[in-house]
Tab-separated table of C-alpha atoms in Angstrom:
chain	number	residue	atom	x	y	z
A	1	MET	CA	15.698	-18.260	-31.351
A	2	PRO	CA	15.930	-16.340	-28.037
A	3	ARG	CA	18.272	-17.704	-25.399
A	4	PRO	CA	16.739	-19.667	-22.493
A	5	GLY	CA	15.022	-17.274	-20.103
A	6	LEU	CA	14.611	-14.543	-22.693
A	7	ALA	CA	11.700	-15.971	-24.673
A	8	PRO	CA	8.439	-14.214	-23.779
A	9	LYS	CA	5.298	-16.020	-22.690
A	10	GLU	CA	2.253	-15.687	-24.905
A	11	ASP	CA	0.350	-13.562	-22.393
A	12	GLU	CA	3.129	-11.195	-21.310
A	13	PRO	CA	3.696	-7.663	-22.644
A	14	GLU	CA	6.404	-7.034	-25.191
A	15	THR	CA	9.830	-6.153	-23.871
A	16	PRO	CA	10.491	-2.423	-24.419
A	17	THR	CA	13.570	-1.827	-26.556
A	18	ASP	CA	14.057	1.919	-26.185
A	19	LEU	CA	14.529	2.310	-22.431
A	20	ASP	CA	17.674	3.460	-20.640
A	21	LEU	CA	18.426	1.343	-17.575
A	22	ARG	CA	20.242	4.300	-16.054
A	23	ASP	CA	16.774	5.541	-15.147
A	24	LEU	CA	16.515	2.712	-12.616
A	25	PRO	CA	17.558	3.359	-8.994
A	26	ARG	CA	21.201	2.588	-8.287
A	27	ALA	CA	20.348	-0.301	-5.940
A	28	VAL	CA	18.268	-1.943	-8.667
A	29	ARG	CA	21.045	-1.582	-11.223
A	30	ALA	CA	23.462	-3.134	-8.733
A	31	GLU	CA	21.322	-6.276	-8.463
A	32	LEU	CA	20.976	-6.514	-12.228
A	33	ARG	CA	24.764	-6.736	-12.574
A	34	GLY	CA	24.498	-10.358	-11.463
A	35	LEU	CA	22.748	-11.182	-14.749
A	36	THR	CA	24.135	-11.402	-18.246
A	37	PRO	CA	23.987	-8.036	-20.057
A	38	GLU	CA	21.272	-9.265	-22.407
A	39	LEU	CA	19.121	-10.657	-19.604
A	40	ALA	CA	19.716	-7.574	-17.451
A	41	GLN	CA	18.408	-5.372	-20.264
A	42	VAL	CA	15.215	-7.417	-20.573
A	43	VAL	CA	14.581	-7.633	-16.823
A	44	GLY	CA	15.464	-3.991	-16.242
A	45	SER	CA	13.195	-2.822	-19.051
A	46	HIS	CA	10.221	-4.673	-17.598
A	47	LEU	CA	10.999	-3.258	-14.145
A	48	LEU	CA	11.107	0.258	-15.554
A	49	MET	CA	7.741	-0.195	-17.225
A	50	ALA	CA	6.243	-1.631	-14.035
A	51	GLY	CA	7.379	1.415	-12.089
A	52	GLN	CA	6.049	3.832	-14.689
A	53	LEU	CA	2.632	2.165	-14.961
A	54	ILE	CA	1.831	1.167	-11.383
A	55	GLU	CA	-0.325	4.225	-10.655
A	56	THR	CA	-2.026	4.589	-14.040
A	57	ASP	CA	-2.402	0.958	-15.178
A	58	PRO	CA	-1.588	-1.398	-12.287
A	59	LYS	CA	-2.669	-4.534	-14.157
A	60	LEU	CA	-0.223	-3.854	-16.984
A	61	ALA	CA	2.420	-2.904	-14.422
A	62	TYR	CA	1.860	-6.282	-12.776
A	63	ALA	CA	2.272	-8.042	-16.121
A	64	HIS	CA	5.618	-6.300	-16.681
A	65	ALA	CA	6.789	-7.055	-13.141
A	66	GLU	CA	5.803	-10.698	-13.545
A	67	ALA	CA	7.785	-10.863	-16.788
A	68	ALA	CA	10.837	-9.618	-14.885
A	69	ARG	CA	10.280	-12.008	-11.972
A	70	ARG	CA	9.904	-15.012	-14.264
A	71	ARG	CA	13.384	-14.390	-15.656
A	72	ALA	CA	15.139	-13.447	-12.406
A	73	ALA	CA	13.142	-14.761	-9.457
A	74	ARG	CA	16.227	-14.922	-7.234
A	75	LEU	CA	16.601	-11.144	-7.274
A	76	SER	CA	14.798	-9.368	-4.460
A	77	ILE	CA	14.057	-6.414	-6.745
A	78	THR	CA	11.886	-8.548	-9.029
A	79	ARG	CA	9.993	-10.023	-6.071
A	80	GLU	CA	9.447	-6.549	-4.614
A	81	ALA	CA	8.259	-5.127	-7.934
A	82	THR	CA	5.884	-8.041	-8.471
A	83	GLY	CA	4.521	-7.811	-4.944
A	84	GLU	CA	3.885	-4.088	-5.161
A	85	ALA	CA	2.347	-4.264	-8.634
A	86	ALA	CA	0.165	-7.248	-7.732
A	87	TYR	CA	-0.972	-5.393	-4.613
A	88	ALA	CA	-1.871	-2.322	-6.666
A	89	ALA	CA	-3.729	-4.509	-9.186
A	90	GLY	CA	-5.774	-6.241	-6.503
A	91	GLU	CA	-3.980	-9.584	-6.913
A	92	TYR	CA	-3.695	-9.976	-3.158
A	93	GLN	CA	-2.815	-13.674	-3.007
A	94	VAL	CA	0.086	-13.150	-5.420
A	95	ALA	CA	1.205	-10.020	-3.579
A	96	LEU	CA	1.186	-11.865	-0.260
A	97	HIS	CA	3.242	-14.691	-1.757
A	98	GLU	CA	5.855	-12.236	-3.060
A	99	PHE	CA	6.065	-10.251	0.177
A	100	ARG	CA	6.580	-13.501	2.097
A	101	ALA	CA	9.372	-14.425	-0.305
A	102	LEU	CA	10.981	-11.042	0.320
A	103	ARG	CA	10.883	-11.602	4.073
A	104	ARG	CA	12.660	-14.912	3.633
A	105	MET	CA	15.293	-13.178	1.494
A	106	ASN	CA	16.091	-10.187	3.688
A	107	GLY	CA	14.337	-10.729	7.012
A	108	GLY	CA	12.898	-7.209	6.931
A	109	THR	CA	9.591	-6.001	8.308
A	110	GLU	CA	8.924	-3.115	5.928
A	111	PHE	CA	6.203	-5.010	4.044
A	112	LEU	CA	4.242	-6.234	7.065
A	113	ALA	CA	1.560	-3.562	6.643
A	114	ALA	CA	1.026	-4.547	3.013
A	115	MET	CA	1.016	-8.238	3.964
A	116	ALA	CA	-1.571	-7.548	6.651
A	117	ASP	CA	-3.704	-5.612	4.193
A	118	CYS	CA	-3.533	-8.559	1.786
A	119	GLU	CA	-4.717	-10.910	4.538
A	120	ARG	CA	-7.534	-8.495	5.294
A	121	ALA	CA	-8.523	-8.286	1.612
A	122	LEU	CA	-8.580	-12.089	1.489
A	123	GLY	CA	-11.059	-12.161	4.378
A	124	ARG	CA	-8.599	-13.105	7.127
A	125	PRO	CA	-8.576	-10.126	9.549
A	126	ASP	CA	-7.332	-12.229	12.468
A	127	LYS	CA	-4.211	-13.203	10.532
A	128	ALA	CA	-3.790	-9.573	9.542
A	129	LEU	CA	-3.873	-8.521	13.202
A	130	LYS	CA	-1.175	-11.058	14.015
A	131	LEU	CA	1.106	-9.511	11.382
A	132	ILE	CA	0.299	-6.023	12.652
A	133	ARG	CA	1.265	-6.949	16.208
A	134	GLU	CA	4.516	-8.365	14.872
A	135	GLY	CA	5.169	-5.157	12.971
A	136	LEU	CA	4.451	-2.906	15.947
A	137	ASP	CA	6.658	-5.031	18.211
A	138	ALA	CA	9.551	-4.398	15.802
A	139	GLN	CA	9.502	-0.664	16.708
A	140	PRO	CA	8.938	0.610	13.146
A	141	ASP	CA	9.523	4.179	12.040
A	142	PHE	CA	6.589	6.580	12.074
A	143	ASN	CA	5.568	6.064	8.446
A	144	GLN	CA	5.439	2.279	8.816
A	145	ARG	CA	3.624	2.582	12.133
A	146	VAL	CA	0.921	4.726	10.514
A	147	GLU	CA	0.404	2.161	7.745
A	148	LEU	CA	0.131	-0.622	10.320
A	149	ARG	CA	-2.408	1.339	12.354
A	150	LEU	CA	-4.517	2.138	9.296
A	151	VAL	CA	-4.716	-1.537	8.353
A	152	GLU	CA	-5.421	-2.437	11.978
A	153	ALA	CA	-8.330	-0.009	12.036
A	154	GLY	CA	-9.682	-1.590	8.860
A	155	CYS	CA	-9.486	-5.026	10.458
A	156	ARG	CA	-11.405	-3.803	13.498
A	157	VAL	CA	-14.135	-2.476	11.221
A	158	ASP	CA	-14.266	-5.839	9.433
A	159	LEU	CA	-14.669	-7.510	12.836
A	160	ARG	CA	-17.502	-5.076	13.680
A	161	GLN	CA	-15.338	-3.274	16.212
A	162	THR	CA	-15.682	0.229	14.774
A	163	PRO	CA	-15.412	2.035	18.152
A	164	GLU	CA	-12.044	0.348	18.671
A	165	ALA	CA	-10.947	1.402	15.189
A	166	LEU	CA	-11.797	5.020	15.991
A	167	ARG	CA	-9.964	4.803	19.310
A	168	LEU	CA	-6.833	3.398	17.671
A	169	LEU	CA	-6.588	6.157	15.090
A	170	LYS	CA	-7.435	8.962	17.515
A	171	ASN	CA	-4.824	7.743	20.007
A	172	GLU	CA	-2.214	7.507	17.258
A	173	ILE	CA	-2.947	11.077	16.165
A	174	GLU	CA	-2.598	12.345	19.723
A	175	ALA	CA	0.574	10.335	20.348
A	176	SER	CA	2.309	11.585	17.209
A	177	ALA	CA	2.156	15.215	18.408
A	178	GLY	CA	3.546	16.679	15.197
A	179	ARG	CA	6.207	13.989	14.682
A	180	GLY	CA	6.787	12.154	11.419
A	181	SER	CA	6.424	13.111	7.796
A	182	ARG	CA	3.588	15.357	6.697
A	183	GLY	CA	2.413	12.711	4.237
A	184	ALA	CA	2.047	10.030	6.918
A	185	ARG	CA	0.346	12.445	9.295
A	186	ALA	CA	-2.066	13.417	6.509
A	187	ARG	CA	-2.899	9.767	5.779
A	188	LEU	CA	-3.554	9.101	9.457
A	189	ARG	CA	-5.965	12.022	9.748
A	190	TYR	CA	-7.594	11.143	6.436
A	191	GLY	CA	-8.227	7.591	7.638
A	192	TYR	CA	-9.741	8.866	10.866
A	193	ALA	CA	-11.937	11.370	9.011
A	194	ASP	CA	-13.105	8.725	6.542
A	195	LEU	CA	-14.145	6.436	9.378
A	196	LEU	CA	-15.940	9.267	11.174
A	197	GLU	CA	-17.922	10.008	8.021
A	198	ARG	CA	-18.816	6.346	7.597
A	199	THR	CA	-20.183	6.276	11.150
A	200	GLY	CA	-22.366	9.306	10.443
A	201	ASP	CA	-20.326	12.002	12.206
A	202	ALA	CA	-20.067	14.328	9.224
A	203	GLU	CA	-19.248	17.407	11.304
A	204	SER	CA	-16.154	15.881	12.914
A	205	ALA	CA	-15.205	14.227	9.629
A	206	GLU	CA	-15.154	17.590	7.867
A	207	LYS	CA	-12.785	19.013	10.461
A	208	TRP	CA	-10.385	16.080	10.265
A	209	PHE	CA	-10.430	16.077	6.469
A	210	ALA	CA	-9.477	19.760	6.713
A	211	ALA	CA	-6.593	18.843	9.021
A	212	ALA	CA	-5.459	16.200	6.528
A	213	ALA	CA	-5.692	18.657	3.642
A	214	ALA	CA	-3.546	21.185	5.506
A	215	LEU	CA	-0.789	18.578	5.819
A	216	ASP	CA	-1.207	17.120	2.335
A	217	THR	CA	0.483	19.884	0.359
A	218	ASP	CA	1.461	17.413	-2.388
A	219	GLY	CA	-2.125	16.377	-3.060
A	220	GLU	CA	-1.598	12.665	-2.363
A	221	THR	CA	-5.127	12.366	-0.974
A	222	ASP	CA	-8.437	13.896	-2.028
A	223	ALA	CA	-8.929	15.509	1.382
A	224	ASP	CA	-9.773	18.891	-0.168
A	225	ASP	CA	-12.505	17.274	-2.270
A	226	ARG	CA	-13.893	15.447	0.755
A	227	VAL	CA	-14.115	18.711	2.703
A	228	ALA	CA	-15.879	20.377	-0.212
A	229	ALA	CA	-18.306	17.471	-0.585
A	230	LEU	CA	-19.231	17.610	3.088
A	231	ARG	CA	-19.817	21.333	2.777
A	232	GLY	CA	-21.906	20.829	-0.357
A	233	LEU	CA	-19.433	22.685	-2.556
A	234	VAL	CA	-17.909	22.018	-5.962
A	235	LEU	CA	-14.197	22.668	-5.578
A	236	GLU	CA	-12.413	24.261	-8.525
A	237	VAL	CA	-8.775	25.098	-7.913
A	238	ASP	CA	-6.399	27.003	-10.180
A	239	GLU	CA	-3.138	25.472	-8.964
A	240	ASP	CA	-1.031	28.004	-10.874
A	241	ALA	CA	-2.707	30.811	-8.975
A	242	LEU	CA	-2.014	29.381	-5.527
A	243	VAL	CA	0.487	31.497	-3.608
A	244	GLY	CA	1.608	31.944	-0.033
A	245	GLU	CA	1.938	29.526	2.851
A	246	PRO	CA	-0.875	27.194	3.934
A	247	GLU	CA	-2.648	27.832	7.208
A	248	PRO	CA	-0.524	26.541	10.115
A	249	VAL	CA	-1.311	22.886	10.687
A	250	GLU	CA	-0.947	23.211	14.440
A	251	GLU	CA	-3.742	25.792	14.639
A	252	ILE	CA	-6.078	23.645	12.558
A	253	GLU	CA	-5.404	20.539	14.627
A	254	GLU	CA	-5.854	22.375	17.920
A	255	ALA	CA	-9.287	23.512	16.747
A	256	VAL	CA	-10.177	20.015	15.601
A	257	GLN	CA	-9.008	18.394	18.839
A	258	ALA	CA	-11.059	20.885	20.856
A	259	ASP	CA	-14.264	20.157	18.937
A	260	ALA	CA	-13.898	16.430	18.225
A	261	GLU	CA	-16.091	13.934	20.016
A	262	PRO	CA	-14.280	11.471	22.314
A	263	ALA	CA	-13.873	8.002	20.856
A	264	ALA	CA	-16.022	5.174	22.138
A	265	ALA	CA	-14.836	2.713	24.755
A	266	GLU	CA	-12.239	0.120	23.847
A	267	VAL	CA	-13.495	-3.171	22.454
A	268	ASP	CA	-11.893	-6.524	23.226
A	269	GLY	CA	-9.279	-7.723	20.742
A	270	ALA	CA	-9.734	-10.439	18.180
A	271	ALA	CA	-9.299	-14.127	18.850
A	272	PRO	CA	-5.885	-15.671	18.151
A	273	PRO	CA	-5.421	-16.492	14.468
A	274	ASP	CA	-5.268	-19.987	13.120
A	275	ALA	CA	-1.960	-21.538	12.156
A	276	ASP	CA	-0.472	-20.255	8.931
A	277	GLU	CA	-1.512	-22.087	5.807
A	278	PRO	CA	1.109	-23.883	3.711
A	279	GLU	CA	2.928	-21.565	1.351
A	280	GLU	CA	1.816	-22.029	-2.251
A	281	ASP	CA	2.351	-19.892	-5.300
A	282	PRO	CA	-1.155	-18.875	-6.456
A	283	ARG	CA	0.122	-18.679	-10.021
A	284	ASP	CA	0.719	-22.447	-9.964
A	285	GLU	CA	-2.982	-23.023	-9.312
A	286	GLN	CA	-3.924	-20.618	-12.093
A	287	ALA	CA	-1.596	-22.415	-14.500
A	288	SER	CA	-3.041	-25.812	-13.528
A	289	GLU	CA	-6.552	-24.573	-14.203
A	290	LYS	CA	-5.463	-23.269	-17.606
A	291	ASP	CA	-3.782	-26.589	-18.456
A	292	GLY	CA	-6.995	-28.393	-17.558
A	293	GLU	CA	-8.980	-26.136	-19.842
A	294	ASP	CA	-6.500	-26.714	-22.672
A	295	ALA	CA	-6.744	-30.478	-22.196
A	296	ARG	CA	-10.489	-30.279	-22.568
């Protein structure tokens, strides 16, 4: 019989037995040292699987992360893995619960953008805006600031304040002036272009998607495909044949800035959010519902 804490639940994935925990980041391995060797192997194996699957099968990644969290909920690494996997799988209430737990553990603000996006996904844009203001007041680095602004723009759209969303993103692009990582700058321009297209400004959207594509040399977005779609093209790229340096980003952005339409006037902000709701683990409610079904 497995020791307490090691026995799997009926609905959780099997624990992998052929993984090397040395593949985990050093900080994760350091936290696992607080567990018994046997338990550390089980928890670490589920964490490894969650990390490997989060992009290709987020629901299975979430199941593995939850299996790790159930056995070692006091470790911040299991709460972080569960939050990120739940977020990727669309389990926003669970993700929000885990990110809140992480904040209580370490007091950090690095997950405020994800928390705000969860609130937005749950239909609470005003609460999301409160978290965004808190995140911006903490003077985040450029990457975190971009994520906060992108969620903020989404909230403004949800509140039917699309002109304000466009203004926010355009101002952030102009303020960055070439600072920050290329990936974050690409995401910012992609978000702006996507919103322009949704408002019917296909010409400006094409130009900003092109600016995003010039920055996104790692192909994290589908900006190239969006440009091709707006031009009515089918894009076929032989990546092995690509050589040389991309067109200078600065030249592309200067051309875009010169041609882009000015954003609409600023719209008043949202009303103050309601008081926070009591903290509850959404999995407790799911378990109660299942118990009720079993009793019937």
